[in-house]
mmCIF file of C-alpha atoms in Angstrom:
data_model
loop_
_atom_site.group_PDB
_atom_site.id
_atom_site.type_symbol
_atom_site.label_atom_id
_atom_site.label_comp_id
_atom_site.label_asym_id
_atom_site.label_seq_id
_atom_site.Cartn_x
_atom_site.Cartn_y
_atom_site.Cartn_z
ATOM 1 C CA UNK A 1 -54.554 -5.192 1.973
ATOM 2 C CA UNK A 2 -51.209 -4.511 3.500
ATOM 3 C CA UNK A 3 -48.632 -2.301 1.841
ATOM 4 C CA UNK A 4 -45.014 -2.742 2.328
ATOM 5 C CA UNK A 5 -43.533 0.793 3.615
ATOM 6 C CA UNK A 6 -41.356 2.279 1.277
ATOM 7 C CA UNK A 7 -37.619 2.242 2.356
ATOM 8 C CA UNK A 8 -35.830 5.203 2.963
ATOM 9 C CA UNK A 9 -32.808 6.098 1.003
ATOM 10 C CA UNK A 10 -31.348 6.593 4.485
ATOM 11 C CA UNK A 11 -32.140 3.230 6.131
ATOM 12 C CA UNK A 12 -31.379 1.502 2.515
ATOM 13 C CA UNK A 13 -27.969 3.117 3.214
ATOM 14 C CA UNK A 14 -27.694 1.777 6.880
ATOM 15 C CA UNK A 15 -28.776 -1.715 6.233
ATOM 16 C CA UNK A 16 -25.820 -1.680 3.238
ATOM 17 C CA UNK A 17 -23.665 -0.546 5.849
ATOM 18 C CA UNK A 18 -24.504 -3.547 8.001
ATOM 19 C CA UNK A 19 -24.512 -6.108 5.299
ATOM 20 C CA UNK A 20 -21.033 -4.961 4.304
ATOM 21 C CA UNK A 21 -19.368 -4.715 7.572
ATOM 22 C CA UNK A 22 -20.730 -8.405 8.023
ATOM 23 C CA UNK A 23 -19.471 -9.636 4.706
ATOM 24 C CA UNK A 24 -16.087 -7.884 5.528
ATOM 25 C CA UNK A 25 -15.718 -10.211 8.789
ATOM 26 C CA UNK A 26 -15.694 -7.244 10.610
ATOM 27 C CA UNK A 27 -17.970 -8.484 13.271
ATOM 28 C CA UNK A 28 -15.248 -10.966 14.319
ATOM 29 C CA UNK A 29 -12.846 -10.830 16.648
ATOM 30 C CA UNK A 30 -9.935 -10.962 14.556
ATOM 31 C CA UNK A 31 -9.378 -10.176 10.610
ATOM 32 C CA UNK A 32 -9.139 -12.538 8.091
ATOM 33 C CA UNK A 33 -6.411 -14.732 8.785
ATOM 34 C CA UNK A 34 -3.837 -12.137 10.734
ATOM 35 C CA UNK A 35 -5.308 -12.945 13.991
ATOM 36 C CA UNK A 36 -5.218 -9.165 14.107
ATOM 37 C CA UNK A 37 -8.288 -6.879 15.790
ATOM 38 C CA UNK A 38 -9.434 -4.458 12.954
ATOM 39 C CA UNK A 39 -7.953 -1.474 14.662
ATOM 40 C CA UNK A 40 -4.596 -3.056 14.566
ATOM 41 C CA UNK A 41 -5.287 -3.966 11.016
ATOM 42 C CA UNK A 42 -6.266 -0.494 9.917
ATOM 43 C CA UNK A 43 -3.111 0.766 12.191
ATOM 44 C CA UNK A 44 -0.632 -1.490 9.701
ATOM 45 C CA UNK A 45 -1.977 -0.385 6.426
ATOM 46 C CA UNK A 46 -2.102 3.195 7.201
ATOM 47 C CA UNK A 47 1.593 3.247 8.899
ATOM 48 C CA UNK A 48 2.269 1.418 5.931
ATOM 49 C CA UNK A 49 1.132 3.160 2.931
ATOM 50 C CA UNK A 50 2.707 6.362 4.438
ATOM 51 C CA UNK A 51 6.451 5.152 5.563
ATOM 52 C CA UNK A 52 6.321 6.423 8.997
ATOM 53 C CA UNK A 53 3.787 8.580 11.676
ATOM 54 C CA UNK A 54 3.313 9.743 15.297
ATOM 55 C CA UNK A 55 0.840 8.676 17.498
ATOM 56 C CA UNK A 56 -1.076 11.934 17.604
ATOM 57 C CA UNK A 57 -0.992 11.613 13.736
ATOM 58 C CA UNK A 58 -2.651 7.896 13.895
ATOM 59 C CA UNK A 59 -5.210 8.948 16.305
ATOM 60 C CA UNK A 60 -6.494 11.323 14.218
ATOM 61 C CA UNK A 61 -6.673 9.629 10.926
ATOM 62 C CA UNK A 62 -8.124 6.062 12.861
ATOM 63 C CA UNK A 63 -10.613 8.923 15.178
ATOM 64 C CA UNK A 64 -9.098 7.178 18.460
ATOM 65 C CA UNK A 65 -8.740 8.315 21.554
ATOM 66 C CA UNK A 66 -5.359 8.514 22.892
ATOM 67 C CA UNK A 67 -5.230 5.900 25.339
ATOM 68 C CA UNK A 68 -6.739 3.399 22.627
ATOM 69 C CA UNK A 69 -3.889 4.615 20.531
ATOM 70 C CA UNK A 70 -1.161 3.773 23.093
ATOM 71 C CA UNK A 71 -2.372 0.346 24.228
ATOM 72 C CA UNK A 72 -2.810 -0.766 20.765
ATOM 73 C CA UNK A 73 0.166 0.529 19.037
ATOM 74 C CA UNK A 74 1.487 -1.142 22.462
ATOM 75 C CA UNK A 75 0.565 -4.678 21.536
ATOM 76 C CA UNK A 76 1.799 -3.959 18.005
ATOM 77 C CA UNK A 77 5.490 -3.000 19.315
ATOM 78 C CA UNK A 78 5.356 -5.972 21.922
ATOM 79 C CA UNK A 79 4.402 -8.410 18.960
ATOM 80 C CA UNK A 80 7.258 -6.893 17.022
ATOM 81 C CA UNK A 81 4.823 -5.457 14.005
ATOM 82 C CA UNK A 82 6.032 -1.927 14.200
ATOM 83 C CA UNK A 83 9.082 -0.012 15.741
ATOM 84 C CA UNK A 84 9.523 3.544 17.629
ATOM 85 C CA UNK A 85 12.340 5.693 17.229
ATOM 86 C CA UNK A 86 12.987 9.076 18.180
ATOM 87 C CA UNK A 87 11.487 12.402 16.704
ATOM 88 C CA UNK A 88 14.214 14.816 15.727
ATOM 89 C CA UNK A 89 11.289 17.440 15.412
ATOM 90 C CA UNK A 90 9.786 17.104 18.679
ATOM 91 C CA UNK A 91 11.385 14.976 21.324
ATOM 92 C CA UNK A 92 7.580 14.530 23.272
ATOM 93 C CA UNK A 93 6.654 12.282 20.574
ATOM 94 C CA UNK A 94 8.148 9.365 18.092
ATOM 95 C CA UNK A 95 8.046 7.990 14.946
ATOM 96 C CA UNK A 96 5.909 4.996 14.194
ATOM 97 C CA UNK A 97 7.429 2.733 11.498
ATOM 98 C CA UNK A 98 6.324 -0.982 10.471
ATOM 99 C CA UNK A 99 9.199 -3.540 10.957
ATOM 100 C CA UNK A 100 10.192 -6.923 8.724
ATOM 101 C CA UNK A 101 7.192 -8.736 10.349
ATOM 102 C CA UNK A 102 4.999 -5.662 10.083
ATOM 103 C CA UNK A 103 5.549 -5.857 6.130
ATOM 104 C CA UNK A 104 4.857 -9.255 5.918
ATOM 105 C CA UNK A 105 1.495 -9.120 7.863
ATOM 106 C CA UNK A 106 0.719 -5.831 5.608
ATOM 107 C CA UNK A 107 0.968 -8.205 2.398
ATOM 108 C CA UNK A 108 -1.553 -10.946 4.043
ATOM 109 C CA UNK A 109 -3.488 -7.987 4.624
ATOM 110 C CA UNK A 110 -3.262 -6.122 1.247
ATOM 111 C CA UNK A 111 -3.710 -9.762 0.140
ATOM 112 C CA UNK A 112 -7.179 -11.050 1.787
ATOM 113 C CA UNK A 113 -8.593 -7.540 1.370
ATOM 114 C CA UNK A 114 -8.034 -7.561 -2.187
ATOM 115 C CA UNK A 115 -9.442 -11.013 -2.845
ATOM 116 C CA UNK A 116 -12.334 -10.271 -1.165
ATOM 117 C CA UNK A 117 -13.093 -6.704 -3.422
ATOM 118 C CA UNK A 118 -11.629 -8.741 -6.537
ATOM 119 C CA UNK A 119 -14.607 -11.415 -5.809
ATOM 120 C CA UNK A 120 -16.940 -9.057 -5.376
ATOM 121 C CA UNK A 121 -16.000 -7.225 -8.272
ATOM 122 C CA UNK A 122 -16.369 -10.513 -10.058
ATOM 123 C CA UNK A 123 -20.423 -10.337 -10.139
ATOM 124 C CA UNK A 124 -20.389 -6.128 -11.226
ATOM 125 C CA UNK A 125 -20.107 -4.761 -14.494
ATOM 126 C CA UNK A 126 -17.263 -2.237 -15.518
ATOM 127 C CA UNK A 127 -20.077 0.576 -15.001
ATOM 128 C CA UNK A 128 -21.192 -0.699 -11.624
ATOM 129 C CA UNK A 129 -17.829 -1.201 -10.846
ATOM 130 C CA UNK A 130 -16.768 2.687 -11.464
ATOM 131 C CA UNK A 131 -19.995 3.385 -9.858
ATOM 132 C CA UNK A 132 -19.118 1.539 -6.193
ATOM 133 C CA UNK A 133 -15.471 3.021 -6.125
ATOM 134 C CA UNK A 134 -16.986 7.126 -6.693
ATOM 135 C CA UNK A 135 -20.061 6.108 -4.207
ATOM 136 C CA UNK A 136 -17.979 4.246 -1.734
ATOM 137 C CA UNK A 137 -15.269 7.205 -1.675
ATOM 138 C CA UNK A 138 -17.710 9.852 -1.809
ATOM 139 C CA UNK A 139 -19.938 8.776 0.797
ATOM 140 C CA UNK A 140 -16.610 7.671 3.206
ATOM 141 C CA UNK A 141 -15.470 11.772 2.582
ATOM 142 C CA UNK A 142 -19.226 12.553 3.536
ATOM 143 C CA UNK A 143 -19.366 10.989 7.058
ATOM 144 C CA UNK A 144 -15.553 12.181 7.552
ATOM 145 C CA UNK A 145 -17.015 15.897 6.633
ATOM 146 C CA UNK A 146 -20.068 15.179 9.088
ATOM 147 C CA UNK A 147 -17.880 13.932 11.669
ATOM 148 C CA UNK A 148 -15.239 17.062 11.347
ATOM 149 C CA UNK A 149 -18.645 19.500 11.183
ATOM 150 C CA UNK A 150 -17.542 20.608 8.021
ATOM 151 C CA UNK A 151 -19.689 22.209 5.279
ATOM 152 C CA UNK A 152 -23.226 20.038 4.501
ATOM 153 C CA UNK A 153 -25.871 18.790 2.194
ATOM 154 C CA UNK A 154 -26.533 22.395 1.405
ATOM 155 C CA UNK A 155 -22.599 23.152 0.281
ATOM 156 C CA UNK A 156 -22.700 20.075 -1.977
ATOM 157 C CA UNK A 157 -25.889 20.909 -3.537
ATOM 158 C CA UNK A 158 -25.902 22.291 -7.148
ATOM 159 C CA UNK A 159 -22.934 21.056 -8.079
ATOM 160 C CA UNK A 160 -22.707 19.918 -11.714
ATOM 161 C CA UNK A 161 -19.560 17.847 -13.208
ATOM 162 C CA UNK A 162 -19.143 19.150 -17.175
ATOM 163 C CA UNK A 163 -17.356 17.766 -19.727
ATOM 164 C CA UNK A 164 -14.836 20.445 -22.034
ATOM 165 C CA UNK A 165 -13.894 24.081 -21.863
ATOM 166 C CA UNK A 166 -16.805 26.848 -19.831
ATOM 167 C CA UNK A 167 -16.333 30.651 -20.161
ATOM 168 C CA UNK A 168 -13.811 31.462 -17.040
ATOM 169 C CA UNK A 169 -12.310 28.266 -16.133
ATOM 170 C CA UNK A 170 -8.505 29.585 -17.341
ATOM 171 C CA UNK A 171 -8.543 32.595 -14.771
ATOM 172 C CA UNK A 172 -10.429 30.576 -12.009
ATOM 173 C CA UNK A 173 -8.557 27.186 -12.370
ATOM 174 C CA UNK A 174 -4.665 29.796 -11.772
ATOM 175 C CA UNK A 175 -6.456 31.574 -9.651
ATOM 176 C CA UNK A 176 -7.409 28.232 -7.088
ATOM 177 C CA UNK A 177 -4.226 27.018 -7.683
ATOM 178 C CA UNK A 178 -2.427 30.683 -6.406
ATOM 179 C CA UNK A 179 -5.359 31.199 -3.573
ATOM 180 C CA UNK A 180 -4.245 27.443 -2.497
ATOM 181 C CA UNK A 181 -0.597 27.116 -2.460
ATOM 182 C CA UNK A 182 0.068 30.608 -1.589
ATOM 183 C CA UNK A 183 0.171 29.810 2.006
ATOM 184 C CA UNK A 184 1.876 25.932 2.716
ATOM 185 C CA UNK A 185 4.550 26.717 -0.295
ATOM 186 C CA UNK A 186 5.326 30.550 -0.435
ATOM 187 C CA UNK A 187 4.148 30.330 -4.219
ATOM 188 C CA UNK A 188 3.577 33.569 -5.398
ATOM 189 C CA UNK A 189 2.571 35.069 -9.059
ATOM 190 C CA UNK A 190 5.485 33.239 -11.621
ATOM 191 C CA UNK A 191 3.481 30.403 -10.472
ATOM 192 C CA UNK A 192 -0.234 31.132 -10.980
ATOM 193 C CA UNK A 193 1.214 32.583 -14.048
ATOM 194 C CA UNK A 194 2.342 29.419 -14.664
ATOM 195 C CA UNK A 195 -0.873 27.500 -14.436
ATOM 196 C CA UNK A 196 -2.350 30.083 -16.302
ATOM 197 C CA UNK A 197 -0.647 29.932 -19.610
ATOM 198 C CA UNK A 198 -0.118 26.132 -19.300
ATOM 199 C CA UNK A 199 -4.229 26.153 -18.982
ATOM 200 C CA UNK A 200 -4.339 28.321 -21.942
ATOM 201 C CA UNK A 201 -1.828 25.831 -24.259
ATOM 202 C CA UNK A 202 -3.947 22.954 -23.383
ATOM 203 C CA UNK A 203 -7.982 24.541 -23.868
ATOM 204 C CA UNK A 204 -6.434 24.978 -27.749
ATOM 205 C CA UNK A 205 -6.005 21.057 -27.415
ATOM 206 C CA UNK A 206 -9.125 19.994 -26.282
ATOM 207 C CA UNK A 207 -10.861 18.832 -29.146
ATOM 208 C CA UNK A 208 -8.306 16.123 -29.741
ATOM 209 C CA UNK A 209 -9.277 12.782 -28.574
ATOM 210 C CA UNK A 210 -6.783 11.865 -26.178
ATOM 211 C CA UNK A 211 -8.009 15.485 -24.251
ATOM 212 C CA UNK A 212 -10.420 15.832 -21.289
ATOM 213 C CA UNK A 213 -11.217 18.280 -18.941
ATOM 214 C CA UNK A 214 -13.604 18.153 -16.266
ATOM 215 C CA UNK A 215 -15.001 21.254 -14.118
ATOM 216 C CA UNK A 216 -16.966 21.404 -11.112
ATOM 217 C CA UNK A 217 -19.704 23.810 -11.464
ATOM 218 C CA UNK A 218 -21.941 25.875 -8.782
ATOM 219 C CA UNK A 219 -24.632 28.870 -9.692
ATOM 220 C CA UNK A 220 -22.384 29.165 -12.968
ATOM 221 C CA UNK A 221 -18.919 29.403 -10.993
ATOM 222 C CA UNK A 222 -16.013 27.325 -11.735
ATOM 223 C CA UNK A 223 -15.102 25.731 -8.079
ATOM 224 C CA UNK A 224 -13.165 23.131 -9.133
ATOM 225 C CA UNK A 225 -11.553 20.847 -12.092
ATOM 226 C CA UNK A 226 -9.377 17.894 -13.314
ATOM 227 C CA UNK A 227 -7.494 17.331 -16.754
ATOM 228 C CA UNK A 228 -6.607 14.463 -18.855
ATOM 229 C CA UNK A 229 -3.481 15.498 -20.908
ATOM 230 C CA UNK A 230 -2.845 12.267 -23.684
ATOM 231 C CA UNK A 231 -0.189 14.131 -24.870
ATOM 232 C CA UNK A 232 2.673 15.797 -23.444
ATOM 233 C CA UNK A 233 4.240 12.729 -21.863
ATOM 234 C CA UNK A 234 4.050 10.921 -24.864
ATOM 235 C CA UNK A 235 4.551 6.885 -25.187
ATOM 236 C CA UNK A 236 0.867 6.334 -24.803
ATOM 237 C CA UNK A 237 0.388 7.720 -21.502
ATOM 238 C CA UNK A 238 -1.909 10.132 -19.946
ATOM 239 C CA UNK A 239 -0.919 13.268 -17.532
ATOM 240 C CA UNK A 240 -3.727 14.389 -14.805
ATOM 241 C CA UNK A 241 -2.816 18.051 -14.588
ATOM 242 C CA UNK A 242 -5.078 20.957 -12.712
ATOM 243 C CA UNK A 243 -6.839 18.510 -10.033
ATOM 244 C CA UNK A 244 -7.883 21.899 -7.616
ATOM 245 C CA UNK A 245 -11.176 22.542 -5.581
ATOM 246 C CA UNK A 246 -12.618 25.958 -3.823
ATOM 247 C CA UNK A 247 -11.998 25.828 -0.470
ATOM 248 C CA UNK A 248 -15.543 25.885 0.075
ATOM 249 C CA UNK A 249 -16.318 22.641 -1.602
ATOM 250 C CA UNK A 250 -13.329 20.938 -0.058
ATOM 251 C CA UNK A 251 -14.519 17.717 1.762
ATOM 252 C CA UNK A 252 -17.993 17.335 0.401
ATOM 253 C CA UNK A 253 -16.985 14.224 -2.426
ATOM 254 C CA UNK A 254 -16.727 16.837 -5.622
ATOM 255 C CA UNK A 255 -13.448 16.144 -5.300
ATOM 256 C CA UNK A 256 -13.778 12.630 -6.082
ATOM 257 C CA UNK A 257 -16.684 12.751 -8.798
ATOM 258 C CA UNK A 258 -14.125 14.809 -10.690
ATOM 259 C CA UNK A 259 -11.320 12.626 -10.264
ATOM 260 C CA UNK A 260 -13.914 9.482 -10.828
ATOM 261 C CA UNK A 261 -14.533 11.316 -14.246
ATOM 262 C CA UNK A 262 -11.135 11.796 -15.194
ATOM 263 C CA UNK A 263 -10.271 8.155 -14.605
ATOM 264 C CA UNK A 264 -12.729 6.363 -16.390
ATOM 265 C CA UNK A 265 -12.084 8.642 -19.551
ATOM 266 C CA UNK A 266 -8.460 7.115 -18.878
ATOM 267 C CA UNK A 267 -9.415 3.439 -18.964
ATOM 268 C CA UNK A 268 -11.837 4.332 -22.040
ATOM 269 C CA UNK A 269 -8.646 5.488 -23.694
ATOM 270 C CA UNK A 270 -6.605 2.470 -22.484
ATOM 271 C CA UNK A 271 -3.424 4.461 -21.786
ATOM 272 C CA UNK A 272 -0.035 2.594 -20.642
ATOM 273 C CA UNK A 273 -0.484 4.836 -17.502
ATOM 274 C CA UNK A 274 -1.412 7.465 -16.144
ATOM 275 C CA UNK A 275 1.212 10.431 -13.731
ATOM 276 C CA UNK A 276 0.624 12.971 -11.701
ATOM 277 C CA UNK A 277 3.009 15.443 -9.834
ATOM 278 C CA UNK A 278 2.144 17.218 -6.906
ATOM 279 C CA UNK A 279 4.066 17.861 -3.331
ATOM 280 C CA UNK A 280 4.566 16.434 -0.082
ATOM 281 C CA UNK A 281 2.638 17.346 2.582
ATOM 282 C CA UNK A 282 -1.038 17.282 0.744
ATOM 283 C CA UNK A 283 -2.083 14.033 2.763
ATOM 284 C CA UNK A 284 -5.852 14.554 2.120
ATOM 285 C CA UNK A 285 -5.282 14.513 -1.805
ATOM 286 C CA UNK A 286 -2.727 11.781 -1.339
ATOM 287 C CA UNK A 287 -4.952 9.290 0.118
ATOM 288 C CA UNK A 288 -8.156 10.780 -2.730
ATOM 289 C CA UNK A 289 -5.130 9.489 -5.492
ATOM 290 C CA UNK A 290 -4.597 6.416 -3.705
ATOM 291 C CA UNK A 291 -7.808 5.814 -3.897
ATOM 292 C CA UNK A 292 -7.846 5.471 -7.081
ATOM 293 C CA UNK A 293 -5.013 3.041 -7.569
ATOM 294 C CA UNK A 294 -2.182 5.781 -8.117
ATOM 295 C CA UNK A 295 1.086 4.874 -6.054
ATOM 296 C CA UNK A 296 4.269 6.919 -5.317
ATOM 297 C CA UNK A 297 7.140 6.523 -7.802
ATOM 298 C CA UNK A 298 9.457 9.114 -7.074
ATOM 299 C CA UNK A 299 10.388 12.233 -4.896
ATOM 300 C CA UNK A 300 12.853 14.638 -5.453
ATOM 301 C CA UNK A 301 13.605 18.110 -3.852
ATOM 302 C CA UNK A 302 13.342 21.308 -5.849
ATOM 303 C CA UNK A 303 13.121 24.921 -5.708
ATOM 304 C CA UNK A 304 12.032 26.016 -8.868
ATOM 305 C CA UNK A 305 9.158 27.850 -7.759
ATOM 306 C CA UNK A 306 10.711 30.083 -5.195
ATOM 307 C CA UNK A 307 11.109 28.000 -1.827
ATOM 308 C CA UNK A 308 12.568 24.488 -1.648
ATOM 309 C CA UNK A 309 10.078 21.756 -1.513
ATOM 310 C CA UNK A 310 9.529 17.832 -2.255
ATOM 311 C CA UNK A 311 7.924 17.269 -5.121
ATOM 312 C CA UNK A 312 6.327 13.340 -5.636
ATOM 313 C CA UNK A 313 5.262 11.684 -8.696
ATOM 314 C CA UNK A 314 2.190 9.101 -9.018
ATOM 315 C CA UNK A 315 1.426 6.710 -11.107
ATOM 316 C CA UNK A 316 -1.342 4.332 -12.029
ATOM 317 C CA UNK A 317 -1.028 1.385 -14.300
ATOM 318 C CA UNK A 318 -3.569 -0.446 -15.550
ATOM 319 C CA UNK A 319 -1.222 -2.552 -17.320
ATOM 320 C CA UNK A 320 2.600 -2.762 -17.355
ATOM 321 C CA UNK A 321 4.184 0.532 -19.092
ATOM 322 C CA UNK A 322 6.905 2.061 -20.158
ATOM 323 C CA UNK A 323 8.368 4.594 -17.468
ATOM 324 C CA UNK A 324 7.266 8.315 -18.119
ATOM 325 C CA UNK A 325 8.798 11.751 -17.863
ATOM 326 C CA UNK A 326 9.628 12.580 -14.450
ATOM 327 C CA UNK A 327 9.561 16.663 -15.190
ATOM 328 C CA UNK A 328 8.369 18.279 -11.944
ATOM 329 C CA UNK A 329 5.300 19.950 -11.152
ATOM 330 C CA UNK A 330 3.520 17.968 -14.106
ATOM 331 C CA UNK A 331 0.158 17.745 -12.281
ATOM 332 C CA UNK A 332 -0.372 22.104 -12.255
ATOM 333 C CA UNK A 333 0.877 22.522 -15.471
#
């Protein structure tokens, strides 16, 4: 008798891989219907979804060498899809913008991309829907990590996602949050303080429905969290306040099991939408929110903590809402 051998969970995972990049097109010599290479398509969207960017800083997020950068983003300026103008920050390098016919291309893009997710979507439950978009994201942040030589199997190990208030999580959530912006932002101790007594108003509203909270732990330790406030913005929608991670966990997907938490506690609840506030610059956390269908409302400069800097506001709506309080900072507290 012959046995089948038993499949891997690595080579299930590469034959996936295969069967999706086939099913994307992505063996083809041009996308969809742009007539585009998929490096010039993944240029667009990511030019796109953040307004402007360098070369250097394209390279780096598509992991291109620099002459593949400059003869494609060469054939993009030549077919008129994106622009170049001048750096006033460092006149060695310019800023990368998409034009009229660069936006137009974007939306076939945004459009054929999301038909084909919506169709798959179309044969998966809610539950194995929620369970693609956390695996999908994780593993992407795994191979990133892999690639960058960053942390491991053995740093991502042991880590538990729990529901509600542990012992600790007040002083360790302010004191991630202090550890963490201490450095980019020049925010010092009226800040963690801050966090800290914003923490301790909400752990005394946690056993009202509309309340979550969702902590990362290790051996015991607090390393990271997420909140759901259903509260403080009123009008039916939800606030995600204290998203924060250890350093040492940073890049290993925890990240994204706690925000994959947070959101489907938000679509149980059905709010009119959900915000966030947070500040410009955190690119990494950015794209984790975008993710997750949050988009950029509003930014504003302030310097209420100290040092001027641009705060944003995101929002995701599952269906059409009312617009919420734009109070800054609402994200830590």
């Amino acid at each position: 008798m012959i046995h089948a051998r038993e499949t891997s969970p690595i080579e299930k995972v590469r034959d996936a891989s295969r069967r999706i990049v086939r099913e994307l097109g992505f063996m083809k010599p041009t996308v969809g219907a742009t007539g585009l290479p998929i490096s010039a398509v993944h240029a667009l969207i990511e030019i796109g979804a953040r307004g402007k960017l360098t070369a250097a800083a394209l390279g780096e997020i598509l992991d291109l060498e620099k002459s593949s950068v400059s003869r494609l983003l060469r054939k993009l300026v030549d077919s008129g899809e994106i622009e170049e103008r001048e750096n006033p920050d460092d006149a060695r390098s310019k800023i990368l913008s998409l034009t009229g016919r660069g936006r137009k291309m974007l939306e076939r893009i945004d459009s054929f991309g999301h038909g084909q997710v919506s169709g798959a979507f179309g044969h998966l439950s809610q539950e194995q829907r929620r369970t693609v978009v956390a695996g999908l994201g994780a593993y992407a942040d795994a191979l990133a990590a892999a690639r960058r030589g960053e942390g491991g199997q053995a740093g991502a190990s042991g880590v538990d996602i729990v529901a509600g208030y542990v012992p600790g999580v007040i002083g360790r959530v302010a004191e991630m949050h202090g550890r963490y912006y201490v450095e980019p932002y020049g925010f010092g101790r009226f800040f963690e303080a801050k966090v800290a007594s914003g923490m301790a108003e909400f752990s005394e509203r946690l056993d009202r429905p509309a309340n979550g909270l969702w902590v990362a732990l290790r051996d015991g330790r607090v390393m990271g969290s997420v909140a759901i406030d259903g509260e403080d913005l009123g009008d039916g929608a939800g606030h995600l306040r204290w998203f924060v991670m250890d350093d040492a966990l940073r890049g290993l997907g925890v990240g994204r099991r706690l925000l994959a938490e947070a959101i489907a506690f938000c679509d149980r609840r059905q709010f009119r939408h959900v915000d966030l506030w947070t500040l410009r610059g955190l690119e990494a956390a950015r794209k984790l929110y975008e993710d997750f269908g949050f988009t950029l409302v509003e930014e504003f400069v302030g310097g209420q903590w100290g040092t001027e800097v641009t705060e944003q506001r995101f929002r995701r709506t599952p269906r059409m809402g009312a617009e919420g309080d734009a109070s800054p900072l609402k994200m830590m507290g």
